[in-house]
């Protein structure tokens, strides 16, 4: 894995995912110490390149890099030459000349992390590209389910909401299927991509049917910033039909857990109490996110680059 990019879960196999999750479990221990730091990446430079807003992903990558003793540089486009219209690839080349050991990229357009990876010597980690993939989110979700349920194989996972705009949903579909779970998606027909069943999932427009027998209910944020036109008549109607509260959660298995990648539109896709309390595991997801990103940084940037150029995952 050393020296490779992490662009999507689609490129990983089950063995890769298991290795990352095992490494992340070890990293959790570092976060419980009084001094939350190990020297693993001392002298390495990690660049956080976020062209889109982010709270938990950019912060957790920054904390992850720092807990491994790397120097972490946050590059925000507004204060960089991007605002002087420098192209993304010129920016990437400039960064490359500074010899980073890993570059983390978030961008609103699918495929940008790959284009940057093609120009860079350092490994590139996709932190979310358009509606394409968000691999570290899916990995931290798999880690959270593994902790809560002790397995992923044979579980039934329902992903509910704005699937069509969601890179989190796509990455999780690939991840849970590769790990042996059954995956269903549910939402209004306008939010379910036409060809989603070709990925190997079953699509529902009824929440109760999608939740029947589910071990894991993953709610997605309504991506108000990506809605070109209105995909549902009103927020109130959406909440009434697809918003999750304790009453609708009864459709799922009694011991089902509730997940959300954040940020939550409270009272829209998820009721206030479910956003805060069990069986919701939202804060476990955040905590695991730091350990998981430490694992990815360690596996990708923890050794000197062997050759000129490395492959993609
Ligand atoms: C997600 C994202 O940006 O794709 N958030 C995150 O990374 N935790 C989900 C979202 O914005 O809805």
Short mmCIF file of C-alpha atoms and ligand atoms in Angstrom, two decimals:
data_model
loop_
_atom_site.label_atom_id
_atom_site.label_comp_id
_atom_site.label_asym_id
_atom_site.label_seq_id
_atom_site.Cartn_x
_atom_site.Cartn_y
_atom_site.Cartn_z
CA UNK A 1 0.00 0.00 0.00
CA UNK A 2 2.92 2.28 0.67
CA UNK A 3 3.20 5.17 -1.75
CA UNK A 4 -0.14 4.60 -3.43
CA UNK A 5 -3.11 6.90 -3.77
CA UNK A 6 -6.45 6.36 -2.06
CA UNK A 7 -8.94 7.66 -4.59
CA UNK A 8 -11.97 5.43 -4.03
CA UNK A 9 -13.28 2.31 -2.33
CA UNK A 10 -14.09 0.96 -5.78
CA UNK A 11 -10.32 0.36 -6.25
CA UNK A 12 -9.82 -1.57 -2.98
CA UNK A 13 -10.30 -5.24 -2.29
CA UNK A 14 -11.51 -6.82 0.92
CA UNK A 15 -7.94 -7.51 2.08
CA UNK A 16 -6.97 -3.83 1.69
CA UNK A 17 -10.04 -2.74 3.67
CA UNK A 18 -9.36 -5.25 6.46
CA UNK A 19 -5.74 -4.12 6.72
CA UNK A 20 -6.75 -0.45 6.99
CA UNK A 21 -9.41 -1.22 9.63
CA UNK A 22 -6.99 -3.30 11.71
CA UNK A 23 -4.38 -0.53 11.60
CA UNK A 24 -7.04 2.01 12.60
CA UNK A 25 -7.96 -0.03 15.70
CA UNK A 26 -4.33 0.25 16.83
CA UNK A 27 -4.38 3.99 16.19
CA UNK A 28 -7.43 4.42 18.46
CA UNK A 29 -5.18 3.59 21.40
CA UNK A 30 -2.95 6.60 20.68
CA UNK A 31 -5.99 8.88 21.05
CA UNK A 32 -6.62 7.50 24.55
CA UNK A 33 -3.14 8.35 25.84
CA UNK A 34 -2.40 11.40 27.91
CA UNK A 35 0.18 12.47 25.33
CA UNK A 36 -1.62 11.80 22.06
CA UNK A 37 1.42 11.64 19.83
CA UNK A 38 3.68 9.05 18.24
CA UNK A 39 6.79 9.82 16.16
CA UNK A 40 5.77 7.70 13.14
CA UNK A 41 5.63 10.52 10.56
CA UNK A 42 8.22 12.86 12.07
CA UNK A 43 9.85 14.92 9.34
CA UNK A 44 7.06 14.19 6.85
CA UNK A 45 4.91 16.92 5.35
CA UNK A 46 1.19 16.48 4.71
CA UNK A 47 -0.76 19.01 2.68
CA UNK A 48 -4.50 19.44 3.22
CA UNK A 49 -5.90 20.83 -0.05
CA UNK A 50 -9.59 21.61 0.47
CA UNK A 51 -11.40 23.40 -2.36
CA UNK A 52 -14.78 22.77 -0.66
CA UNK A 53 -15.84 23.55 2.89
CA UNK A 54 -15.31 20.84 5.45
CA UNK A 55 -15.37 20.61 9.23
CA UNK A 56 -14.83 17.07 10.38
CA UNK A 57 -12.89 15.71 7.43
CA UNK A 58 -10.27 18.47 7.25
CA UNK A 59 -9.96 18.75 11.04
CA UNK A 60 -9.64 15.02 11.51
CA UNK A 61 -6.98 14.76 8.80
CA UNK A 62 -5.12 17.59 10.50
CA UNK A 63 -5.37 15.97 13.95
CA UNK A 64 -4.43 12.59 12.46
CA UNK A 65 -1.29 14.03 10.83
CA UNK A 66 -0.31 15.85 14.02
CA UNK A 67 -0.82 12.78 16.23
CA UNK A 68 1.66 11.02 13.94
CA UNK A 69 4.09 13.99 14.32
CA UNK A 70 3.90 15.07 10.66
CA UNK A 71 4.01 18.74 9.69
CA UNK A 72 0.53 19.52 8.42
CA UNK A 73 -0.06 22.42 6.06
CA UNK A 74 -3.62 23.56 5.40
CA UNK A 75 -3.98 25.06 1.97
CA UNK A 76 -7.18 27.00 1.57
CA UNK A 77 -7.95 28.15 -1.96
CA UNK A 78 -9.36 31.53 -0.95
CA UNK A 79 -6.02 32.65 0.46
CA UNK A 80 -3.94 31.01 -2.27
CA UNK A 81 -3.20 31.74 -5.91
CA UNK A 82 -6.40 29.94 -6.89
CA UNK A 83 -8.07 33.27 -6.23
CA UNK A 84 -5.61 34.67 -8.79
CA UNK A 85 -6.91 32.03 -11.24
CA UNK A 86 -3.98 29.66 -11.09
CA UNK A 87 -5.15 26.34 -12.52
CA UNK A 88 -5.60 23.34 -10.26
CA UNK A 89 -2.88 21.45 -12.08
CA UNK A 90 -0.42 24.35 -11.76
CA UNK A 91 -1.23 24.49 -8.07
CA UNK A 92 -0.61 20.76 -7.84
CA UNK A 93 2.73 21.05 -9.65
CA UNK A 94 3.77 23.89 -7.38
CA UNK A 95 2.90 21.87 -4.31
CA UNK A 96 4.75 18.87 -5.74
CA UNK A 97 7.92 20.93 -6.05
CA UNK A 98 7.73 21.44 -2.28
CA UNK A 99 8.04 17.65 -1.85
CA UNK A 100 5.07 16.77 0.36
CA UNK A 101 4.76 13.17 1.56
CA UNK A 102 0.98 13.04 1.14
CA UNK A 103 -1.64 15.38 -0.30
CA UNK A 104 -5.28 15.25 0.78
CA UNK A 105 -7.71 16.68 -1.76
CA UNK A 106 -11.37 17.69 -1.53
CA UNK A 107 -13.01 19.23 -4.58
CA UNK A 108 -16.57 19.82 -5.81
CA UNK A 109 -15.84 18.16 -9.16
CA UNK A 110 -15.58 14.37 -9.50
CA UNK A 111 -12.19 13.19 -10.73
CA UNK A 112 -10.07 16.16 -9.60
CA UNK A 113 -8.10 14.14 -6.98
CA UNK A 114 -7.21 11.63 -9.71
CA UNK A 115 -6.05 14.38 -12.07
CA UNK A 116 -3.90 15.83 -9.31
CA UNK A 117 -2.57 12.36 -8.43
CA UNK A 118 -1.47 11.88 -12.02
CA UNK A 119 0.85 14.91 -11.65
CA UNK A 120 2.19 14.30 -8.17
CA UNK A 121 4.94 12.07 -6.81
CA UNK A 122 3.33 12.00 -3.37
CA UNK A 123 0.30 9.81 -2.61
CA UNK A 124 -3.04 11.57 -2.97
CA UNK A 125 -5.97 10.84 -0.64
CA UNK A 126 -9.42 11.74 -1.89
CA UNK A 127 -11.33 13.58 0.85
CA UNK A 128 -14.48 13.82 -1.28
CA UNK A 129 -14.85 14.67 -4.98
CA UNK A 130 -18.25 15.87 -6.19
CA UNK A 131 -20.79 13.06 -6.01
CA UNK A 132 -18.10 10.46 -6.82
CA UNK A 133 -16.33 9.03 -3.73
CA UNK A 134 -15.34 9.82 -0.15
CA UNK A 135 -13.26 6.75 0.72
CA UNK A 136 -12.10 7.65 4.24
CA UNK A 137 -15.70 8.34 5.26
CA UNK A 138 -16.77 4.86 4.13
CA UNK A 139 -13.78 3.29 5.89
CA UNK A 140 -14.60 5.03 9.16
CA UNK A 141 -18.22 3.94 8.75
CA UNK A 142 -17.12 0.32 8.25
CA UNK A 143 -14.92 0.63 11.33
CA UNK A 144 -17.84 1.96 13.39
CA UNK A 145 -20.16 -0.86 12.29
CA UNK A 146 -17.47 -3.45 13.00
CA UNK A 147 -17.15 -2.11 16.56
CA UNK A 148 -20.91 -1.98 17.14
CA UNK A 149 -21.81 -5.30 15.56
CA UNK A 150 -18.61 -7.34 15.67
CA UNK A 151 -18.92 -8.15 11.96
CA UNK A 152 -20.02 -6.71 8.63
CA UNK A 153 -20.53 -9.95 6.71
CA UNK A 154 -24.22 -10.82 6.49
CA UNK A 155 -25.51 -7.52 7.91
CA UNK A 156 -28.27 -5.58 6.25
CA UNK A 157 -27.50 -1.88 5.68
CA UNK A 158 -30.09 0.71 4.61
CA UNK A 159 -28.78 4.00 3.20
CA UNK A 160 -31.53 6.61 3.20
CA UNK A 161 -31.94 10.00 1.56
CA UNK A 162 -30.16 12.04 -1.08
CA UNK A 163 -28.31 9.11 -2.66
CA UNK A 164 -27.95 10.75 -6.06
CA UNK A 165 -25.79 13.59 -4.72
CA UNK A 166 -23.92 11.54 -2.16
CA UNK A 167 -20.29 10.49 -2.48
CA UNK A 168 -20.69 9.03 1.01
CA UNK A 169 -23.43 6.69 -0.28
CA UNK A 170 -21.36 5.59 -3.30
CA UNK A 171 -18.27 4.82 -1.26
CA UNK A 172 -20.30 3.01 1.37
CA UNK A 173 -22.13 0.94 -1.24
CA UNK A 174 -18.78 -0.30 -2.56
CA UNK A 175 -17.38 -0.80 0.95
CA UNK A 176 -20.27 -2.67 2.54
CA UNK A 177 -20.75 -4.91 -0.52
CA UNK A 178 -17.04 -5.79 -0.61
CA UNK A 179 -17.23 -6.70 3.08
CA UNK A 180 -20.18 -9.03 2.54
CA UNK A 181 -23.17 -6.94 3.70
CA UNK A 182 -26.48 -6.59 1.90
CA UNK A 183 -27.12 -2.94 0.93
CA UNK A 184 -30.43 -1.18 0.26
CA UNK A 185 -30.93 2.44 -0.68
CA UNK A 186 -34.11 4.42 -0.10
CA UNK A 187 -35.41 7.87 -0.89
CA UNK A 188 -37.79 9.75 -3.15
CA UNK A 189 -37.43 8.51 -6.78
CA UNK A 190 -35.73 11.81 -7.71
CA UNK A 191 -32.95 11.10 -5.23
CA UNK A 192 -32.21 7.54 -6.30
CA UNK A 193 -29.89 7.25 -9.33
CA UNK A 194 -31.58 5.33 -12.15
CA UNK A 195 -28.81 2.76 -12.49
CA UNK A 196 -28.10 2.26 -8.78
CA UNK A 197 -29.21 -1.38 -8.82
CA UNK A 198 -26.41 -2.20 -11.29
CA UNK A 199 -24.04 -1.62 -8.35
CA UNK A 200 -25.63 -4.61 -6.59
CA UNK A 201 -27.99 -2.82 -4.20
CA UNK A 202 -31.78 -2.88 -3.98
CA UNK A 203 -33.59 0.47 -4.33
CA UNK A 204 -36.75 1.37 -2.39
CA UNK A 205 -39.07 4.33 -2.40
CA UNK A 206 -40.76 3.16 0.80
CA UNK A 207 -38.85 3.76 4.03
CA UNK A 208 -40.66 1.01 5.94
CA UNK A 209 -39.79 -1.60 3.30
CA UNK A 210 -36.16 -0.47 3.13
CA UNK A 211 -35.79 -0.59 6.90
CA UNK A 212 -37.43 -3.98 7.45
CA UNK A 213 -34.77 -6.19 9.03
CA UNK A 214 -32.01 -3.57 8.73
CA UNK A 215 -29.09 -3.82 11.20
CA UNK A 216 -27.67 -0.44 10.19
CA UNK A 217 -29.61 2.67 9.14
CA UNK A 218 -27.39 5.27 7.51
CA UNK A 219 -29.09 8.63 7.03
CA UNK A 220 -27.69 11.07 4.46
CA UNK A 221 -27.71 14.82 4.59
CA UNK A 222 -30.05 16.56 2.19
CA UNK A 223 -27.43 18.32 0.05
CA UNK A 224 -29.21 21.64 -0.22
CA UNK A 225 -26.15 23.19 -1.94
CA UNK A 226 -26.19 20.60 -4.73
CA UNK A 227 -29.90 20.66 -5.51
CA UNK A 228 -30.29 22.11 -8.97
CA UNK A 229 -34.06 22.07 -8.87
CA UNK A 230 -36.28 20.88 -6.10
CA UNK A 231 -36.15 17.10 -5.81
CA UNK A 232 -39.05 16.95 -3.36
CA UNK A 233 -42.15 19.06 -2.82
CA UNK A 234 -41.15 20.53 0.55
CA UNK A 235 -38.73 19.93 3.39
CA UNK A 236 -41.70 19.21 5.64
CA UNK A 237 -42.97 16.52 3.35
CA UNK A 238 -39.49 15.04 3.02
CA UNK A 239 -39.20 14.85 6.80
CA UNK A 240 -42.63 13.27 7.12
CA UNK A 241 -41.78 10.57 4.55
CA UNK A 242 -38.05 9.93 4.87
CA UNK A 243 -36.93 11.72 8.03
CA UNK A 244 -35.94 9.24 10.73
CA UNK A 245 -37.35 9.43 14.24
CA UNK A 246 -37.81 6.78 16.94
CA UNK A 247 -41.18 5.77 15.61
CA UNK A 248 -39.96 5.05 12.09
CA UNK A 249 -36.83 3.41 13.45
CA UNK A 250 -39.14 0.64 14.73
CA UNK A 251 -39.31 -0.65 11.14
CA UNK A 252 -35.68 -1.72 11.49
CA UNK A 253 -34.31 -4.50 13.73
CA UNK A 254 -34.64 -3.85 17.42
CA UNK A 255 -30.86 -3.57 17.83
CA UNK A 256 -30.29 -1.42 14.72
CA UNK A 257 -27.76 1.42 14.93
CA UNK A 258 -28.22 4.84 13.31
CA UNK A 259 -25.39 6.57 11.42
CA UNK A 260 -24.95 9.94 9.73
CA UNK A 261 -21.75 11.33 8.16
CA UNK A 262 -22.53 14.86 9.38
CA UNK A 263 -23.27 17.65 9.23
CA UNK A 264 -26.84 16.77 10.29
CA UNK A 265 -29.80 18.89 9.26
CA UNK A 266 -31.45 18.41 12.63
CA UNK A 267 -35.16 17.84 12.44
CA UNK A 268 -34.98 17.29 8.67
CA UNK A 269 -33.42 13.90 7.86
CA UNK A 270 -32.91 13.00 11.53
CA UNK A 271 -34.87 13.88 14.66
CA UNK A 272 -33.07 15.87 17.36
CA UNK A 273 -33.00 13.05 19.88
CA UNK A 274 -31.66 10.53 17.37
CA UNK A 275 -28.93 12.99 16.41
CA UNK A 276 -27.72 12.95 20.03
CA UNK A 277 -28.55 9.64 21.63
CA UNK A 278 -28.22 5.90 21.17
CA UNK A 279 -28.76 3.97 19.05
CA UNK A 280 -27.09 6.75 17.08
CA UNK A 281 -23.31 6.29 16.75
CA UNK A 282 -22.56 9.63 15.11
CA UNK A 283 -19.88 10.69 17.59
CA UNK A 284 -18.26 7.25 17.39
CA UNK A 285 -18.00 7.87 13.65
CA UNK A 286 -16.20 11.16 14.30
CA UNK A 287 -13.84 9.61 16.87
CA UNK A 288 -13.07 6.70 14.57
CA UNK A 289 -12.46 9.17 11.75
CA UNK A 290 -9.29 10.43 13.39
CA UNK A 291 -7.89 6.92 14.00
CA UNK A 292 -8.87 5.77 10.53
CA UNK A 293 -7.14 8.74 8.90
CA UNK A 294 -4.05 8.11 11.02
CA UNK A 295 -4.04 4.55 9.65
CA UNK A 296 -4.37 5.72 6.05
CA UNK A 297 -1.62 8.32 6.45
CA UNK A 298 0.65 5.77 8.11
CA UNK A 299 0.04 3.14 5.42
CA UNK A 300 0.47 5.57 2.52
CA UNK A 301 3.11 8.01 3.75
CA UNK A 302 4.93 5.99 6.41
CA UNK A 303 7.82 4.84 4.23
CA UNK A 304 10.13 6.51 1.71
CA UNK A 305 8.76 6.39 -1.83
CA UNK A 306 10.32 3.40 -3.56
CA UNK A 307 10.45 4.65 -7.12
CA UNK A 308 9.64 7.49 -9.43
CA UNK A 309 5.92 6.95 -9.59
CA UNK A 310 3.49 4.65 -7.84
CA UNK A 311 0.22 3.10 -8.89
CA UNK A 312 -3.26 3.96 -7.80
CA UNK A 313 -5.22 1.73 -5.52
C1 LIG B 1 -19.96 14.54 3.86
C2 LIG B 1 -19.35 15.15 2.62
O1 LIG B 1 -18.83 16.26 2.63
O2 LIG B 1 -19.36 14.44 1.63
N1 LIG B 1 -19.54 15.09 5.04
C3 LIG B 1 -18.42 14.60 5.60
O3 LIG B 1 -17.39 14.49 4.99
N2 LIG B 1 -18.51 14.18 6.87
C4 LIG B 1 -21.40 14.44 3.79
C5 LIG B 1 -22.19 15.67 3.55
O4 LIG B 1 -21.68 16.75 3.32
O5 LIG B 1 -23.40 15.50 3.56
#
